[in-house]
């Protein structure tokens, strides 16, 4: 059986709950995470930093965009 590949969108407070729930599923792999902010958004740098920090903590790949994920 092929494993389901999952990506998480956003770095808010609920991220850890989603990660822990999916991590327990042996038929799924969490492949990475992105956020929904685009480059022109004034908070992009702040959100990108948050994304990189969370991905490092969870040991998953940080994606630049939803489309890339």
CSV table of N, CA, C and O in Angstrom, one decimal:
chain,number,residue,atom,x,y,z
A,1,UNK,N,0.8,-1.2,0.0
A,1,UNK,CA,0.0,0.0,0.0
A,1,UNK,C,0.9,1.2,0.0
A,1,UNK,O,1.8,1.4,0.8
A,2,UNK,N,0.6,2.2,-0.9
A,2,UNK,CA,1.3,3.4,-1.0
A,2,UNK,C,0.9,4.3,0.2
A,2,UNK,O,-0.2,4.5,0.5
A,3,UNK,N,1.9,5.0,0.8
A,3,UNK,CA,1.6,5.9,1.9
A,3,UNK,C,1.1,7.2,1.3
A,3,UNK,O,1.5,7.7,0.3
A,4,UNK,N,0.2,7.8,2.1
A,4,UNK,CA,-0.4,9.1,1.8
A,4,UNK,C,0.7,10.2,2.2
A,4,UNK,O,1.3,10.1,3.2
A,5,UNK,N,1.0,11.1,1.3
A,5,UNK,CA,1.9,12.2,1.6
A,5,UNK,C,1.1,13.4,1.9
A,5,UNK,O,0.3,13.9,1.2
A,6,UNK,N,1.5,14.0,3.1
A,6,UNK,CA,0.7,15.1,3.6
A,6,UNK,C,1.6,16.3,3.8
A,6,UNK,O,2.8,16.2,4.1
A,7,UNK,N,1.1,17.5,3.6
A,7,UNK,CA,1.7,18.7,3.8
A,7,UNK,C,0.9,19.6,4.7
A,7,UNK,O,-0.3,19.5,4.7
A,8,UNK,N,1.5,20.4,5.6
A,8,UNK,CA,0.8,21.2,6.5
A,8,UNK,C,1.0,22.7,6.0
A,8,UNK,O,2.1,23.1,5.7
A,9,UNK,N,-0.1,23.4,6.0
A,9,UNK,CA,-0.1,24.8,5.6
A,9,UNK,C,-0.4,25.7,6.8
A,9,UNK,O,-1.4,25.5,7.5
A,10,UNK,N,0.6,26.5,7.1
A,10,UNK,CA,0.5,27.5,8.2
A,10,UNK,C,1.3,27.0,9.3
A,10,UNK,O,1.7,25.9,9.5
A,11,UNK,N,1.6,28.0,10.2
A,11,UNK,CA,2.5,27.8,11.3
A,11,UNK,C,1.9,28.2,12.6
A,11,UNK,O,2.5,28.5,13.6
A,12,UNK,N,0.5,28.3,12.6
A,12,UNK,CA,-0.2,28.7,13.8
A,12,UNK,C,-0.2,27.7,14.9
A,12,UNK,O,0.4,26.6,14.8
A,13,UNK,N,-0.9,28.0,16.0
A,13,UNK,CA,-0.9,27.2,17.2
A,13,UNK,C,-1.4,25.8,16.9
A,13,UNK,O,-1.1,24.9,17.6
A,14,UNK,N,-2.3,25.6,15.9
A,14,UNK,CA,-2.8,24.3,15.7
A,14,UNK,C,-1.8,23.3,14.9
A,14,UNK,O,-2.1,22.1,14.9
A,15,UNK,N,-0.8,23.9,14.4
A,15,UNK,CA,0.2,23.1,13.7
A,15,UNK,C,0.7,21.9,14.5
A,15,UNK,O,0.7,20.7,13.9
A,16,UNK,N,1.0,22.0,15.7
A,16,UNK,CA,1.6,20.9,16.5
A,16,UNK,C,0.5,19.8,16.7
A,16,UNK,O,0.9,18.6,16.7
A,17,UNK,N,-0.7,20.2,16.8
A,17,UNK,CA,-1.8,19.2,17.0
A,17,UNK,C,-1.9,18.4,15.7
A,17,UNK,O,-2.1,17.2,15.8
A,18,UNK,N,-1.9,19.1,14.6
A,18,UNK,CA,-2.0,18.3,13.3
A,18,UNK,C,-0.8,17.4,13.1
A,18,UNK,O,-1.0,16.3,12.7
A,19,UNK,N,0.3,17.9,13.4
A,19,UNK,CA,1.6,17.2,13.2
A,19,UNK,C,1.5,15.9,14.0
A,19,UNK,O,1.8,14.8,13.5
A,20,UNK,N,1.2,16.0,15.3
A,20,UNK,CA,1.2,14.9,16.2
A,20,UNK,C,0.1,13.9,15.8
A,20,UNK,O,0.4,12.6,15.9
A,21,UNK,N,-1.0,14.3,15.3
A,21,UNK,CA,-2.1,13.4,14.9
A,21,UNK,C,-1.6,12.6,13.6
A,21,UNK,O,-1.8,11.4,13.6
A,22,UNK,N,-1.1,13.3,12.6
A,22,UNK,CA,-0.7,12.6,11.4
A,22,UNK,C,0.6,11.8,11.6
A,22,UNK,O,0.7,10.8,10.9
A,23,UNK,N,1.4,12.2,12.5
A,23,UNK,CA,2.7,11.4,12.7
A,23,UNK,C,2.4,10.0,13.2
A,23,UNK,O,3.1,9.1,12.9
A,24,UNK,N,1.3,9.8,13.9
A,24,UNK,CA,0.9,8.5,14.4
A,24,UNK,C,0.3,7.6,13.4
A,24,UNK,O,0.3,6.4,13.6
A,25,UNK,N,0.0,8.1,12.2
A,25,UNK,CA,-0.6,7.3,11.2
A,25,UNK,C,0.5,6.6,10.4
A,25,UNK,O,1.2,7.3,9.7
A,26,UNK,N,0.6,5.3,10.5
A,26,UNK,CA,1.7,4.6,9.8
A,26,UNK,C,1.5,4.6,8.3
A,26,UNK,O,2.4,4.2,7.5
A,27,UNK,N,0.3,4.9,7.8
A,27,UNK,CA,0.1,5.0,6.4
A,27,UNK,C,0.2,6.4,5.7
A,27,UNK,O,-0.2,6.6,4.6
A,28,UNK,N,0.8,7.3,6.5
A,28,UNK,CA,1.0,8.6,6.0
A,28,UNK,C,2.4,9.1,6.4
A,28,UNK,O,3.0,8.8,7.4
A,29,UNK,N,2.9,10.0,5.5
A,29,UNK,CA,4.2,10.7,5.7
A,29,UNK,C,3.9,12.2,5.6
A,29,UNK,O,3.3,12.6,4.6
A,30,UNK,N,4.4,12.9,6.6
A,30,UNK,CA,4.4,14.4,6.5
A,30,UNK,C,5.6,14.8,5.7
A,30,UNK,O,6.7,14.7,6.2
A,31,UNK,N,5.4,15.4,4.5
A,31,UNK,CA,6.5,15.7,3.7
A,31,UNK,C,7.0,17.1,3.9
A,31,UNK,O,8.2,17.4,3.5
A,32,UNK,N,6.2,18.0,4.5
A,32,UNK,CA,6.7,19.4,4.7
A,32,UNK,C,5.6,20.3,5.1
A,32,UNK,O,4.5,19.9,5.4
A,33,UNK,N,6.0,21.6,5.0
A,33,UNK,CA,5.1,22.7,5.5
A,33,UNK,C,5.4,23.9,4.7
A,33,UNK,O,6.5,24.2,4.2
A,34,UNK,N,4.3,24.7,4.5
A,34,UNK,CA,4.4,26.0,3.9
A,34,UNK,C,3.5,27.0,4.6
A,34,UNK,O,2.8,26.6,5.5
A,35,UNK,N,3.6,28.3,4.3
A,35,UNK,CA,2.6,29.2,4.8
A,35,UNK,C,1.9,29.9,3.6
A,35,UNK,O,2.3,29.7,2.5
A,36,UNK,N,0.9,30.6,3.9
A,36,UNK,CA,0.0,31.2,2.9
A,36,UNK,C,0.4,32.6,2.5
A,36,UNK,O,-0.2,33.2,1.6
A,37,UNK,N,1.4,33.2,3.1
A,37,UNK,CA,1.8,34.6,2.8
A,37,UNK,C,2.6,34.6,1.5
A,37,UNK,O,3.5,33.8,1.3
A,38,UNK,N,2.3,35.6,0.7
A,38,UNK,CA,3.1,35.8,-0.5
A,38,UNK,C,4.2,36.8,-0.3
A,38,UNK,O,4.2,37.5,0.7
A,39,UNK,N,5.1,36.9,-1.3
A,39,UNK,CA,6.3,37.7,-1.1
A,39,UNK,C,6.0,39.2,-0.9
A,39,UNK,O,6.8,39.9,-0.3
A,40,UNK,N,4.9,39.7,-1.4
A,40,UNK,CA,4.6,41.1,-1.3
A,40,UNK,C,3.9,41.5,0.0
A,40,UNK,O,3.8,42.6,0.3
A,41,UNK,N,3.5,40.5,0.8
A,41,UNK,CA,2.9,40.7,2.1
A,41,UNK,C,3.9,41.3,3.0
A,41,UNK,O,5.0,40.8,3.2
A,42,UNK,N,3.6,42.4,3.8
A,42,UNK,CA,4.6,43.0,4.7
A,42,UNK,C,5.0,42.0,5.8
A,42,UNK,O,6.1,42.2,6.3
A,43,UNK,N,4.3,41.0,6.1
A,43,UNK,CA,4.7,40.1,7.2
A,43,UNK,C,5.4,38.9,6.6
A,43,UNK,O,5.6,37.9,7.4
A,44,UNK,N,5.7,38.9,5.3
A,44,UNK,CA,6.3,37.7,4.7
A,44,UNK,C,7.6,37.2,5.4
A,44,UNK,O,7.7,36.1,5.8
A,45,UNK,N,8.5,38.2,5.7
A,45,UNK,CA,9.8,37.8,6.4
A,45,UNK,C,9.5,37.2,7.7
A,45,UNK,O,10.2,36.2,8.1
A,46,UNK,N,8.6,37.8,8.5
A,46,UNK,CA,8.3,37.2,9.8
A,46,UNK,C,7.7,35.8,9.7
A,46,UNK,O,8.1,34.9,10.5
A,47,UNK,N,6.8,35.6,8.8
A,47,UNK,CA,6.2,34.3,8.6
A,47,UNK,C,7.2,33.3,8.1
A,47,UNK,O,7.1,32.1,8.4
A,48,UNK,N,8.1,33.7,7.2
A,48,UNK,CA,9.1,32.8,6.6
A,48,UNK,C,10.0,32.3,7.7
A,48,UNK,O,10.4,31.2,7.8
A,49,UNK,N,10.4,33.2,8.6
A,49,UNK,CA,11.3,32.9,9.7
A,49,UNK,C,10.5,31.9,10.7
A,49,UNK,O,11.1,30.9,11.1
A,50,UNK,N,9.3,32.1,10.9
A,50,UNK,CA,8.5,31.2,11.7
A,50,UNK,C,8.4,29.8,11.1
A,50,UNK,O,8.5,28.8,11.7
A,51,UNK,N,8.2,29.8,9.8
A,51,UNK,CA,8.1,28.5,9.0
A,51,UNK,C,9.4,27.8,9.1
A,51,UNK,O,9.4,26.6,9.4
A,52,UNK,N,10.5,28.4,8.9
A,52,UNK,CA,11.8,27.8,8.9
A,52,UNK,C,12.1,27.2,10.3
A,52,UNK,O,12.6,26.1,10.5
A,53,UNK,N,11.8,28.0,11.3
A,53,UNK,CA,12.0,27.5,12.7
A,53,UNK,C,11.1,26.3,13.0
A,53,UNK,O,11.6,25.3,13.6
A,54,UNK,N,9.9,26.3,12.6
A,54,UNK,CA,9.0,25.2,12.9
A,54,UNK,C,9.4,23.9,12.2
A,54,UNK,O,9.4,22.8,12.7
A,55,UNK,N,9.8,24.1,10.9
A,55,UNK,CA,10.2,22.9,10.1
A,55,UNK,C,11.5,22.3,10.6
A,55,UNK,O,11.7,21.1,10.7
A,56,UNK,N,12.4,23.2,11.1
A,56,UNK,CA,13.6,22.6,11.7
A,56,UNK,C,13.3,21.8,13.0
A,56,UNK,O,13.8,20.7,13.2
A,57,UNK,N,12.4,22.4,13.8
A,57,UNK,CA,12.0,21.7,15.0
A,57,UNK,C,11.3,20.4,14.7
A,57,UNK,O,11.6,19.4,15.4
A,58,UNK,N,10.5,20.3,13.7
A,58,UNK,CA,9.8,19.1,13.4
A,58,UNK,C,10.6,18.1,12.4
A,58,UNK,O,10.1,17.0,12.1
A,59,UNK,N,11.7,18.6,11.9
A,59,UNK,CA,12.6,17.9,11.0
A,59,UNK,C,11.8,17.5,9.7
A,59,UNK,O,11.8,16.4,9.3
A,60,UNK,N,11.2,18.5,9.1
A,60,UNK,CA,10.5,18.4,7.9
A,60,UNK,C,11.0,19.5,6.9
A,60,UNK,O,11.5,20.5,7.4
A,61,UNK,N,10.7,19.4,5.7
A,61,UNK,CA,11.1,20.4,4.7
A,61,UNK,C,10.2,21.6,4.7
A,61,UNK,O,8.9,21.5,4.8
A,62,UNK,N,10.8,22.8,4.6
A,62,UNK,CA,10.0,24.0,4.4
A,62,UNK,C,9.9,24.3,2.9
A,62,UNK,O,10.8,24.3,2.2
A,63,UNK,N,8.6,24.5,2.5
A,63,UNK,CA,8.4,24.8,1.1
A,63,UNK,C,8.1,26.3,0.9
A,63,UNK,O,7.5,26.9,1.8
A,64,UNK,N,8.5,26.9,-0.2
A,64,UNK,CA,8.3,28.3,-0.5
A,64,UNK,C,6.8,28.7,-0.7
A,64,UNK,O,6.4,29.8,-0.4
A,65,UNK,N,6.0,27.8,-1.2
A,65,UNK,CA,4.6,28.1,-1.5
A,65,UNK,C,3.8,26.9,-1.4
A,65,UNK,O,4.3,25.7,-1.4
A,66,UNK,N,2.5,27.1,-1.5
A,66,UNK,CA,1.5,26.0,-1.5
A,66,UNK,C,1.7,25.2,-2.7
A,66,UNK,O,1.6,23.9,-2.7
A,67,UNK,N,1.9,25.9,-3.9
A,67,UNK,CA,2.1,25.2,-5.1
A,67,UNK,C,3.3,24.2,-5.1
A,67,UNK,O,3.2,23.1,-5.7
A,68,UNK,N,4.4,24.7,-4.5
A,68,UNK,CA,5.6,23.9,-4.4
A,68,UNK,C,5.3,22.7,-3.5
A,68,UNK,O,5.8,21.6,-3.8
A,69,UNK,N,4.6,22.9,-2.4
A,69,UNK,CA,4.3,21.8,-1.5
A,69,UNK,C,3.5,20.8,-2.2
A,69,UNK,O,3.7,19.6,-2.1
